């Protein structure tokens, strides 16, 4: 979402004739688009600002903080004099950036706008996108769920959705520019709701846009997967058979104090339904270890669910207390750091084996992959692409264009990638 928001910011400022430079040292203004979801993301921003000021020495530079950290910590950011922040804009205030920058150049108080809107969806801003293969497109913003650990409802405000017609207009433009894949974004993307239709209606409409071959979405909440949507996913070849299902914890008491609104049993039956109805679906999840009061036995329940569902991928996090959240007010952060580390390491070990087993099961299969730019061109001699399930596939050097589709056979697998030989181009 932040990458996408940065594309919005680029577009808003380009309209005002700001020029974007590739090297930080050449910039007169540097903006950091921040995340507040965990303390670590936070510390990174403080580190970056200090380094930036240090590297510049006496040469002037305006530094702006954008995004969730801005909303959450306006006071703290301005009060920390050593940080020297010039302006602040929350996630609903990017259209005010030209004004904020003008004010920041002046002598007065440092400007900020962290107002949260019930309406802002940036539906009238076309993002300045970099990559020409996958386009992110936010179809809704905000979250009404208030999971007790999470800061998002406070930093990004209430849920609001763009109209289907407005999203389709943008997707048609993307197809005309040659984009092959769109990823629909939202803090709670499957809670998308507009008078023109629900999330399934939106996905269906996007899949009718000629030229768009693959559609992905992130991040959903397990509570909003109606049968209508599952059937659409099964039957529509353009909708990738990849589902992120954040579990967070596998114990019912912990799920309850997290306010996740489902039980372990309900989650398990949903996962089973997905597997039964969408053959070959790739499932991933998020887990938080060490939520306040989580006992060893309760953590064992999470391990049991992980072993039972056998997710293809799991993202794991140590609980990080965030100011203002319900959990921070109700429960002391009482699981020790050592305990959290022990639990995350154990879970990692178990999941690594499951991921490897899942990846190895693909050996011998024929997949269609979309060729991508490697994330680190120097470290990989092989080419890379992604299959329908979103897994990274490497294949030997050859005359294949980024953005084209290839038919490959999977020959080997590690916990991180599938390796393949190319059978044919598939364009
Ligand atoms: N501490 C640790 N992890 C968190 N997440 C959200 N809030 C916190 C927190 N306070 C994780 C959840 C969510 C993912 C995006 O980040 O697992 O699904
Ligand atoms: Fe945070 Fe829960 Fe909303 Fe996801 S659904 S953004 S975890 S409050």
PDB file of C-alpha atoms in Angstrom, residues 145-400:
ATOM      1  CA  UNK A 145     -12.154  -4.131  12.215  1.00  0.00           C
ATOM      2  CA  UNK A 146     -10.168  -2.921  15.207  1.00  0.00           C
ATOM      3  CA  UNK A 147      -8.127  -6.042  15.841  1.00  0.00           C
ATOM      4  CA  UNK A 148      -6.820  -5.150  19.281  1.00  0.00           C
ATOM      5  CA  UNK A 149      -3.102  -5.301  18.315  1.00  0.00           C
ATOM      6  CA  UNK A 150      -3.397  -3.176  15.190  1.00  0.00           C
ATOM      7  CA  UNK A 151      -2.749   0.503  14.654  1.00  0.00           C
ATOM      8  CA  UNK A 152      -4.184   0.677  11.123  1.00  0.00           C
ATOM      9  CA  UNK A 153      -7.745   1.779  12.021  1.00  0.00           C
ATOM     10  CA  UNK A 154      -6.192   4.760  13.856  1.00  0.00           C
ATOM     11  CA  UNK A 155      -3.608   5.692  11.238  1.00  0.00           C
ATOM     12  CA  UNK A 156      -5.689   5.121   8.110  1.00  0.00           C
ATOM     13  CA  UNK A 157      -9.220   5.680   9.334  1.00  0.00           C
ATOM     14  CA  UNK A 158     -12.540   4.166   8.295  1.00  0.00           C
ATOM     15  CA  UNK A 159     -13.258   1.936   5.310  1.00  0.00           C
ATOM     16  CA  UNK A 160     -14.269   3.594   2.057  1.00  0.00           C
ATOM     17  CA  UNK A 161     -14.411   2.124  -1.447  1.00  0.00           C
ATOM     18  CA  UNK A 162     -14.049   3.502  -4.949  1.00  0.00           C
ATOM     19  CA  UNK A 163     -16.828   2.833  -7.468  1.00  0.00           C
ATOM     20  CA  UNK A 164     -16.502  -0.151  -9.796  1.00  0.00           C
ATOM     21  CA  UNK A 165     -16.779   2.117 -12.845  1.00  0.00           C
ATOM     22  CA  UNK A 166     -13.958   4.323 -11.596  1.00  0.00           C
ATOM     23  CA  UNK A 167     -11.669   1.328 -10.952  1.00  0.00           C
ATOM     24  CA  UNK A 168     -12.480  -0.145 -14.376  1.00  0.00           C
ATOM     25  CA  UNK A 169     -11.631   3.120 -16.085  1.00  0.00           C
ATOM     26  CA  UNK A 170      -8.191   3.003 -14.486  1.00  0.00           C
ATOM     27  CA  UNK A 171      -7.684  -0.689 -15.295  1.00  0.00           C
ATOM     28  CA  UNK A 172      -8.568  -0.056 -18.948  1.00  0.00           C
ATOM     29  CA  UNK A 173      -5.928   2.644 -19.025  1.00  0.00           C
ATOM     30  CA  UNK A 174      -3.406   0.217 -17.536  1.00  0.00           C
ATOM     31  CA  UNK A 175      -4.195  -2.450 -20.127  1.00  0.00           C
ATOM     32  CA  UNK A 176      -3.713   0.145 -22.879  1.00  0.00           C
ATOM     33  CA  UNK A 177      -0.270   0.920 -21.403  1.00  0.00           C
ATOM     34  CA  UNK A 178       0.650  -2.775 -21.586  1.00  0.00           C
ATOM     35  CA  UNK A 179       0.228  -3.873 -17.967  1.00  0.00           C
ATOM     36  CA  UNK A 180      -0.551  -7.588 -17.792  1.00  0.00           C
ATOM     37  CA  UNK A 181      -1.372  -7.921 -14.117  1.00  0.00           C
ATOM     38  CA  UNK A 182      -3.232  -5.827 -11.577  1.00  0.00           C
ATOM     39  CA  UNK A 183      -3.156  -6.287  -7.824  1.00  0.00           C
ATOM     40  CA  UNK A 184      -6.190  -4.833  -6.088  1.00  0.00           C
ATOM     41  CA  UNK A 185      -5.227  -3.324  -2.759  1.00  0.00           C
ATOM     42  CA  UNK A 186      -6.977  -2.470   0.450  1.00  0.00           C
ATOM     43  CA  UNK A 187      -6.319  -2.788   4.192  1.00  0.00           C
ATOM     44  CA  UNK A 188      -9.313  -5.070   4.125  1.00  0.00           C
ATOM     45  CA  UNK A 189      -9.716  -5.580   0.449  1.00  0.00           C
ATOM     46  CA  UNK A 190     -12.525  -8.145   0.484  1.00  0.00           C
ATOM     47  CA  UNK A 191     -14.663  -5.838   2.624  1.00  0.00           C
ATOM     48  CA  UNK A 192     -14.864  -3.705  -0.534  1.00  0.00           C
ATOM     49  CA  UNK A 193     -18.421  -2.394  -0.733  1.00  0.00           C
ATOM     50  CA  UNK A 194     -19.975   0.143  -3.046  1.00  0.00           C
ATOM     51  CA  UNK A 195     -23.506   0.771  -4.280  1.00  0.00           C
ATOM     52  CA  UNK A 196     -22.325  -0.553  -7.666  1.00  0.00           C
ATOM     53  CA  UNK A 197     -21.432  -3.944  -6.161  1.00  0.00           C
ATOM     54  CA  UNK A 198     -19.338  -6.029  -3.758  1.00  0.00           C
ATOM     55  CA  UNK A 199     -15.804  -7.418  -4.028  1.00  0.00           C
ATOM     56  CA  UNK A 200     -16.835 -10.370  -6.232  1.00  0.00           C
ATOM     57  CA  UNK A 201     -18.641  -7.980  -8.617  1.00  0.00           C
ATOM     58  CA  UNK A 202     -15.540  -5.798  -8.729  1.00  0.00           C
ATOM     59  CA  UNK A 203     -13.203  -8.740  -9.463  1.00  0.00           C
ATOM     60  CA  UNK A 204     -15.568  -9.992 -12.136  1.00  0.00           C
ATOM     61  CA  UNK A 205     -15.650  -6.565 -13.799  1.00  0.00           C
ATOM     62  CA  UNK A 206     -11.841  -6.245 -13.701  1.00  0.00           C
ATOM     63  CA  UNK A 207     -11.464  -9.682 -15.278  1.00  0.00           C
ATOM     64  CA  UNK A 208     -13.485  -8.499 -18.288  1.00  0.00           C
ATOM     65  CA  UNK A 209     -10.898  -5.863 -19.173  1.00  0.00           C
ATOM     66  CA  UNK A 210      -9.084  -7.013 -22.298  1.00  0.00           C
ATOM     67  CA  UNK A 211      -5.309  -7.223 -21.993  1.00  0.00           C
ATOM     68  CA  UNK A 212      -5.275  -7.832 -18.218  1.00  0.00           C
ATOM     69  CA  UNK A 213      -4.329 -11.487 -17.819  1.00  0.00           C
ATOM     70  CA  UNK A 214      -3.835 -11.856 -14.090  1.00  0.00           C
ATOM     71  CA  UNK A 215      -5.617 -10.381 -11.112  1.00  0.00           C
ATOM     72  CA  UNK A 216      -4.393 -10.609  -7.547  1.00  0.00           C
ATOM     73  CA  UNK A 217      -5.579  -8.931  -4.354  1.00  0.00           C
ATOM     74  CA  UNK A 218      -4.265  -8.205  -0.882  1.00  0.00           C
ATOM     75  CA  UNK A 219      -4.943  -8.166   2.044  1.00  0.00           C
ATOM     76  CA  UNK A 220      -8.215  -9.891   2.859  1.00  0.00           C
ATOM     77  CA  UNK A 221      -9.821 -10.736   6.211  1.00  0.00           C
ATOM     78  CA  UNK A 222     -11.137 -14.291   6.716  1.00  0.00           C
ATOM     79  CA  UNK A 223     -14.583 -12.968   7.714  1.00  0.00           C
ATOM     80  CA  UNK A 224     -15.422 -11.736   4.204  1.00  0.00           C
ATOM     81  CA  UNK A 225     -15.170 -14.728   1.867  1.00  0.00           C
ATOM     82  CA  UNK A 226     -18.725 -15.442   0.706  1.00  0.00           C
ATOM     83  CA  UNK A 227     -19.371 -18.547  -1.416  1.00  0.00           C
ATOM     84  CA  UNK A 228     -20.099 -16.280  -4.378  1.00  0.00           C
ATOM     85  CA  UNK A 229     -16.527 -15.030  -4.251  1.00  0.00           C
ATOM     86  CA  UNK A 230     -14.993 -18.485  -3.834  1.00  0.00           C
ATOM     87  CA  UNK A 231     -16.975 -19.740  -6.868  1.00  0.00           C
ATOM     88  CA  UNK A 232     -15.816 -16.770  -8.945  1.00  0.00           C
ATOM     89  CA  UNK A 233     -12.224 -17.432  -7.981  1.00  0.00           C
ATOM     90  CA  UNK A 234     -12.560 -21.081  -8.974  1.00  0.00           C
ATOM     91  CA  UNK A 235     -14.228 -20.376 -12.322  1.00  0.00           C
ATOM     92  CA  UNK A 236     -12.474 -17.258 -13.536  1.00  0.00           C
ATOM     93  CA  UNK A 237      -9.134 -18.098 -15.146  1.00  0.00           C
ATOM     94  CA  UNK A 238      -7.791 -14.564 -14.785  1.00  0.00           C
ATOM     95  CA  UNK A 239      -8.154 -14.529 -10.994  1.00  0.00           C
ATOM     96  CA  UNK A 240      -4.987 -16.066  -9.597  1.00  0.00           C
ATOM     97  CA  UNK A 241      -5.549 -19.067  -7.356  1.00  0.00           C
ATOM     98  CA  UNK A 242      -3.711 -17.515  -4.480  1.00  0.00           C
ATOM     99  CA  UNK A 243      -5.298 -16.611  -1.188  1.00  0.00           C
ATOM    100  CA  UNK A 244      -3.811 -14.801   1.786  1.00  0.00           C
ATOM    101  CA  UNK A 245      -5.686 -15.850   4.931  1.00  0.00           C
ATOM    102  CA  UNK A 246      -4.252 -14.107   8.003  1.00  0.00           C
ATOM    103  CA  UNK A 247      -4.735 -16.493  10.931  1.00  0.00           C
ATOM    104  CA  UNK A 248      -2.793 -14.457  13.569  1.00  0.00           C
ATOM    105  CA  UNK A 249      -3.231 -17.185  16.216  1.00  0.00           C
ATOM    106  CA  UNK A 250      -4.565 -20.716  16.473  1.00  0.00           C
ATOM    107  CA  UNK A 251      -6.023 -20.508  19.979  1.00  0.00           C
ATOM    108  CA  UNK A 252      -9.611 -19.438  20.572  1.00  0.00           C
ATOM    109  CA  UNK A 253      -8.972 -17.377  23.705  1.00  0.00           C
ATOM    110  CA  UNK A 254      -6.186 -15.449  21.964  1.00  0.00           C
ATOM    111  CA  UNK A 255      -8.296 -14.987  18.822  1.00  0.00           C
ATOM    112  CA  UNK A 256     -11.036 -13.590  21.027  1.00  0.00           C
ATOM    113  CA  UNK A 257      -8.786 -11.106  22.842  1.00  0.00           C
ATOM    114  CA  UNK A 258      -7.341 -10.134  19.464  1.00  0.00           C
ATOM    115  CA  UNK A 259     -10.934  -9.422  18.302  1.00  0.00           C
ATOM    116  CA  UNK A 260     -10.450 -11.457  15.137  1.00  0.00           C
ATOM    117  CA  UNK A 261     -14.157 -12.452  15.098  1.00  0.00           C
ATOM    118  CA  UNK A 262     -13.570 -16.111  14.122  1.00  0.00           C
ATOM    119  CA  UNK A 263     -12.684 -19.262  16.012  1.00  0.00           C
ATOM    120  CA  UNK A 264      -9.955 -21.748  15.164  1.00  0.00           C
ATOM    121  CA  UNK A 265     -12.659 -24.176  14.003  1.00  0.00           C
ATOM    122  CA  UNK A 266     -14.250 -21.602  11.704  1.00  0.00           C
ATOM    123  CA  UNK A 267     -10.867 -20.751  10.226  1.00  0.00           C
ATOM    124  CA  UNK A 268     -10.028 -24.410   9.653  1.00  0.00           C
ATOM    125  CA  UNK A 269     -13.304 -25.061   7.912  1.00  0.00           C
ATOM    126  CA  UNK A 270     -12.808 -22.000   5.685  1.00  0.00           C
ATOM    127  CA  UNK A 271      -9.321 -23.205   4.722  1.00  0.00           C
ATOM    128  CA  UNK A 272     -10.740 -26.637   3.953  1.00  0.00           C
ATOM    129  CA  UNK A 273     -13.507 -25.099   1.852  1.00  0.00           C
ATOM    130  CA  UNK A 274     -10.934 -23.138  -0.157  1.00  0.00           C
ATOM    131  CA  UNK A 275      -8.885 -26.257  -0.762  1.00  0.00           C
ATOM    132  CA  UNK A 276     -11.957 -28.308  -1.739  1.00  0.00           C
ATOM    133  CA  UNK A 277     -13.517 -25.765  -4.036  1.00  0.00           C
ATOM    134  CA  UNK A 278     -10.429 -24.222  -5.652  1.00  0.00           C
ATOM    135  CA  UNK A 279      -8.150 -27.084  -6.661  1.00  0.00           C
ATOM    136  CA  UNK A 280      -4.462 -26.238  -6.260  1.00  0.00           C
ATOM    137  CA  UNK A 281      -5.118 -22.966  -4.405  1.00  0.00           C
ATOM    138  CA  UNK A 282      -2.000 -21.490  -2.792  1.00  0.00           C
ATOM    139  CA  UNK A 283      -2.633 -20.380   0.777  1.00  0.00           C
ATOM    140  CA  UNK A 284      -0.531 -17.979   2.811  1.00  0.00           C
ATOM    141  CA  UNK A 285      -0.987 -16.473   6.252  1.00  0.00           C
ATOM    142  CA  UNK A 286       0.216 -14.033   8.918  1.00  0.00           C
ATOM    143  CA  UNK A 287       0.954 -15.111  12.485  1.00  0.00           C
ATOM    144  CA  UNK A 288       1.683 -12.999  15.551  1.00  0.00           C
ATOM    145  CA  UNK A 289       3.610 -14.713  18.342  1.00  0.00           C
ATOM    146  CA  UNK A 290       3.647 -13.484  21.918  1.00  0.00           C
ATOM    147  CA  UNK A 291       0.381 -11.573  22.019  1.00  0.00           C
ATOM    148  CA  UNK A 292      -0.070 -10.425  25.647  1.00  0.00           C
ATOM    149  CA  UNK A 293      -1.021 -13.295  27.993  1.00  0.00           C
ATOM    150  CA  UNK A 294      -0.329 -16.011  25.351  1.00  0.00           C
ATOM    151  CA  UNK A 295       0.810 -19.113  27.251  1.00  0.00           C
ATOM    152  CA  UNK A 296       3.045 -21.917  25.974  1.00  0.00           C
ATOM    153  CA  UNK A 297       0.019 -24.182  25.627  1.00  0.00           C
ATOM    154  CA  UNK A 298      -1.917 -21.574  23.688  1.00  0.00           C
ATOM    155  CA  UNK A 299       1.047 -21.110  21.373  1.00  0.00           C
ATOM    156  CA  UNK A 300       1.039 -24.890  20.801  1.00  0.00           C
ATOM    157  CA  UNK A 301      -2.472 -24.471  19.378  1.00  0.00           C
ATOM    158  CA  UNK A 302      -1.080 -22.124  16.725  1.00  0.00           C
ATOM    159  CA  UNK A 303       1.527 -24.728  15.817  1.00  0.00           C
ATOM    160  CA  UNK A 304      -1.206 -27.347  15.499  1.00  0.00           C
ATOM    161  CA  UNK A 305      -3.185 -25.172  13.072  1.00  0.00           C
ATOM    162  CA  UNK A 306      -0.041 -24.396  11.053  1.00  0.00           C
ATOM    163  CA  UNK A 307       0.632 -28.119  10.773  1.00  0.00           C
ATOM    164  CA  UNK A 308      -2.952 -28.915   9.906  1.00  0.00           C
ATOM    165  CA  UNK A 309      -3.519 -26.280   7.224  1.00  0.00           C
ATOM    166  CA  UNK A 310      -0.008 -26.510   5.751  1.00  0.00           C
ATOM    167  CA  UNK A 311       0.108 -22.996   4.332  1.00  0.00           C
ATOM    168  CA  UNK A 312       2.442 -22.545   1.382  1.00  0.00           C
ATOM    169  CA  UNK A 313       3.899 -19.470   3.025  1.00  0.00           C
ATOM    170  CA  UNK A 314       3.560 -17.887   6.473  1.00  0.00           C
ATOM    171  CA  UNK A 315       4.694 -14.427   7.526  1.00  0.00           C
ATOM    172  CA  UNK A 316       5.489 -14.334  11.203  1.00  0.00           C
ATOM    173  CA  UNK A 317       5.813 -11.429  13.557  1.00  0.00           C
ATOM    174  CA  UNK A 318       6.608 -10.910  17.189  1.00  0.00           C
ATOM    175  CA  UNK A 319       3.875  -8.929  18.910  1.00  0.00           C
ATOM    176  CA  UNK A 320       4.861  -5.301  18.963  1.00  0.00           C
ATOM    177  CA  UNK A 321       2.888  -2.999  21.230  1.00  0.00           C
ATOM    178  CA  UNK A 322       1.512   0.028  19.391  1.00  0.00           C
ATOM    179  CA  UNK A 323       0.397   3.183  21.173  1.00  0.00           C
ATOM    180  CA  UNK A 324      -3.336   3.850  21.083  1.00  0.00           C
ATOM    181  CA  UNK A 325      -4.404   0.284  20.259  1.00  0.00           C
ATOM    182  CA  UNK A 326      -6.929  -1.565  22.418  1.00  0.00           C
ATOM    183  CA  UNK A 327      -4.322  -4.179  23.359  1.00  0.00           C
ATOM    184  CA  UNK A 328      -1.890  -1.523  24.567  1.00  0.00           C
ATOM    185  CA  UNK A 329      -4.590  -0.160  26.907  1.00  0.00           C
ATOM    186  CA  UNK A 330      -5.926  -3.483  28.141  1.00  0.00           C
ATOM    187  CA  UNK A 331      -2.941  -5.814  28.361  1.00  0.00           C
ATOM    188  CA  UNK A 332       0.660  -5.327  29.458  1.00  0.00           C
ATOM    189  CA  UNK A 333       3.148  -6.636  26.850  1.00  0.00           C
ATOM    190  CA  UNK A 334       3.966  -9.512  29.211  1.00  0.00           C
ATOM    191  CA  UNK A 335       5.516 -12.176  26.961  1.00  0.00           C
ATOM    192  CA  UNK A 336       9.269 -11.710  27.235  1.00  0.00           C
ATOM    193  CA  UNK A 337      11.406 -10.935  24.203  1.00  0.00           C
ATOM    194  CA  UNK A 338      13.253 -14.230  24.745  1.00  0.00           C
ATOM    195  CA  UNK A 339       9.960 -16.136  24.708  1.00  0.00           C
ATOM    196  CA  UNK A 340       8.815 -14.363  21.548  1.00  0.00           C
ATOM    197  CA  UNK A 341      12.130 -15.216  19.874  1.00  0.00           C
ATOM    198  CA  UNK A 342      11.885 -18.844  20.953  1.00  0.00           C
ATOM    199  CA  UNK A 343       8.337 -19.110  19.586  1.00  0.00           C
ATOM    200  CA  UNK A 344       9.044 -17.418  16.276  1.00  0.00           C
ATOM    201  CA  UNK A 345      12.138 -19.568  15.703  1.00  0.00           C
ATOM    202  CA  UNK A 346      10.217 -22.740  16.396  1.00  0.00           C
ATOM    203  CA  UNK A 347       7.402 -21.711  14.100  1.00  0.00           C
ATOM    204  CA  UNK A 348       9.899 -20.728  11.421  1.00  0.00           C
ATOM    205  CA  UNK A 349      11.538 -24.139  11.520  1.00  0.00           C
ATOM    206  CA  UNK A 350       8.208 -25.914  11.185  1.00  0.00           C
ATOM    207  CA  UNK A 351       6.946 -23.638   8.418  1.00  0.00           C
ATOM    208  CA  UNK A 352      10.215 -23.887   6.484  1.00  0.00           C
ATOM    209  CA  UNK A 353       9.735 -27.633   6.231  1.00  0.00           C
ATOM    210  CA  UNK A 354       6.110 -27.266   5.171  1.00  0.00           C
ATOM    211  CA  UNK A 355       7.019 -24.653   2.548  1.00  0.00           C
ATOM    212  CA  UNK A 356       9.750 -26.909   1.170  1.00  0.00           C
ATOM    213  CA  UNK A 357       7.387 -29.864   1.043  1.00  0.00           C
ATOM    214  CA  UNK A 358       4.739 -27.764  -0.721  1.00  0.00           C
ATOM    215  CA  UNK A 359       7.281 -26.412  -3.213  1.00  0.00           C
ATOM    216  CA  UNK A 360       8.725 -29.858  -3.925  1.00  0.00           C
ATOM    217  CA  UNK A 361       5.240 -31.152  -4.695  1.00  0.00           C
ATOM    218  CA  UNK A 362       5.299 -28.900  -7.780  1.00  0.00           C
ATOM    219  CA  UNK A 363       8.292 -30.720  -9.300  1.00  0.00           C
ATOM    220  CA  UNK A 364       7.324 -32.136 -12.694  1.00  0.00           C
ATOM    221  CA  UNK A 365       4.296 -29.834 -13.095  1.00  0.00           C
ATOM    222  CA  UNK A 366       3.890 -27.461 -16.020  1.00  0.00           C
ATOM    223  CA  UNK A 367       3.222 -23.844 -14.993  1.00  0.00           C
ATOM    224  CA  UNK A 368       2.634 -20.613 -16.869  1.00  0.00           C
ATOM    225  CA  UNK A 369       4.828 -17.846 -15.573  1.00  0.00           C
ATOM    226  CA  UNK A 370       4.922 -14.126 -16.146  1.00  0.00           C
ATOM    227  CA  UNK A 371       8.524 -12.958 -16.626  1.00  0.00           C
ATOM    228  CA  UNK A 372       9.536 -10.224 -14.164  1.00  0.00           C
ATOM    229  CA  UNK A 373      12.467  -7.937 -13.553  1.00  0.00           C
ATOM    230  CA  UNK A 374      14.749  -9.597 -10.998  1.00  0.00           C
ATOM    231  CA  UNK A 375      14.692  -7.756  -7.680  1.00  0.00           C
ATOM    232  CA  UNK A 376      18.460  -7.875  -7.505  1.00  0.00           C
ATOM    233  CA  UNK A 377      19.861  -8.208 -11.043  1.00  0.00           C
ATOM    234  CA  UNK A 378      23.438  -8.762  -9.852  1.00  0.00           C
ATOM    235  CA  UNK A 379      22.735 -11.674  -7.564  1.00  0.00           C
ATOM    236  CA  UNK A 380      20.769 -13.762 -10.058  1.00  0.00           C
ATOM    237  CA  UNK A 381      22.166 -15.088 -13.292  1.00  0.00           C
ATOM    238  CA  UNK A 382      18.869 -16.836 -13.935  1.00  0.00           C
ATOM    239  CA  UNK A 383      15.719 -15.123 -15.100  1.00  0.00           C
ATOM    240  CA  UNK A 384      12.702 -14.902 -12.813  1.00  0.00           C
ATOM    241  CA  UNK A 385       8.952 -15.004 -13.109  1.00  0.00           C
ATOM    242  CA  UNK A 386       5.889 -15.853 -11.062  1.00  0.00           C
ATOM    243  CA  UNK A 387       3.366 -18.609 -11.512  1.00  0.00           C
ATOM    244  CA  UNK A 388      -0.358 -18.246 -11.025  1.00  0.00           C
ATOM    245  CA  UNK A 389      -0.015 -19.003  -7.301  1.00  0.00           C
ATOM    246  CA  UNK A 390       2.454 -16.125  -6.924  1.00  0.00           C
ATOM    247  CA  UNK A 391       5.489 -18.331  -6.357  1.00  0.00           C
ATOM    248  CA  UNK A 392       8.839 -17.140  -7.635  1.00  0.00           C
ATOM    249  CA  UNK A 393      10.222 -19.331 -10.432  1.00  0.00           C
ATOM    250  CA  UNK A 394      13.770 -19.118 -11.792  1.00  0.00           C
ATOM    251  CA  UNK A 395      14.789 -20.441 -15.194  1.00  0.00           C
ATOM    252  CA  UNK A 396      17.958 -20.349 -17.301  1.00  0.00           C
ATOM    253  CA  UNK A 397      19.049 -17.279 -19.233  1.00  0.00           C
ATOM    254  CA  UNK A 398      17.466 -17.010 -22.694  1.00  0.00           C
ATOM    255  CA  UNK A 399      15.831 -14.598 -25.049  1.00  0.00           C
ATOM    256  CA  UNK A 400      12.676 -13.987 -23.005  1.00  0.00           C
TER     257      UNK A 400
END
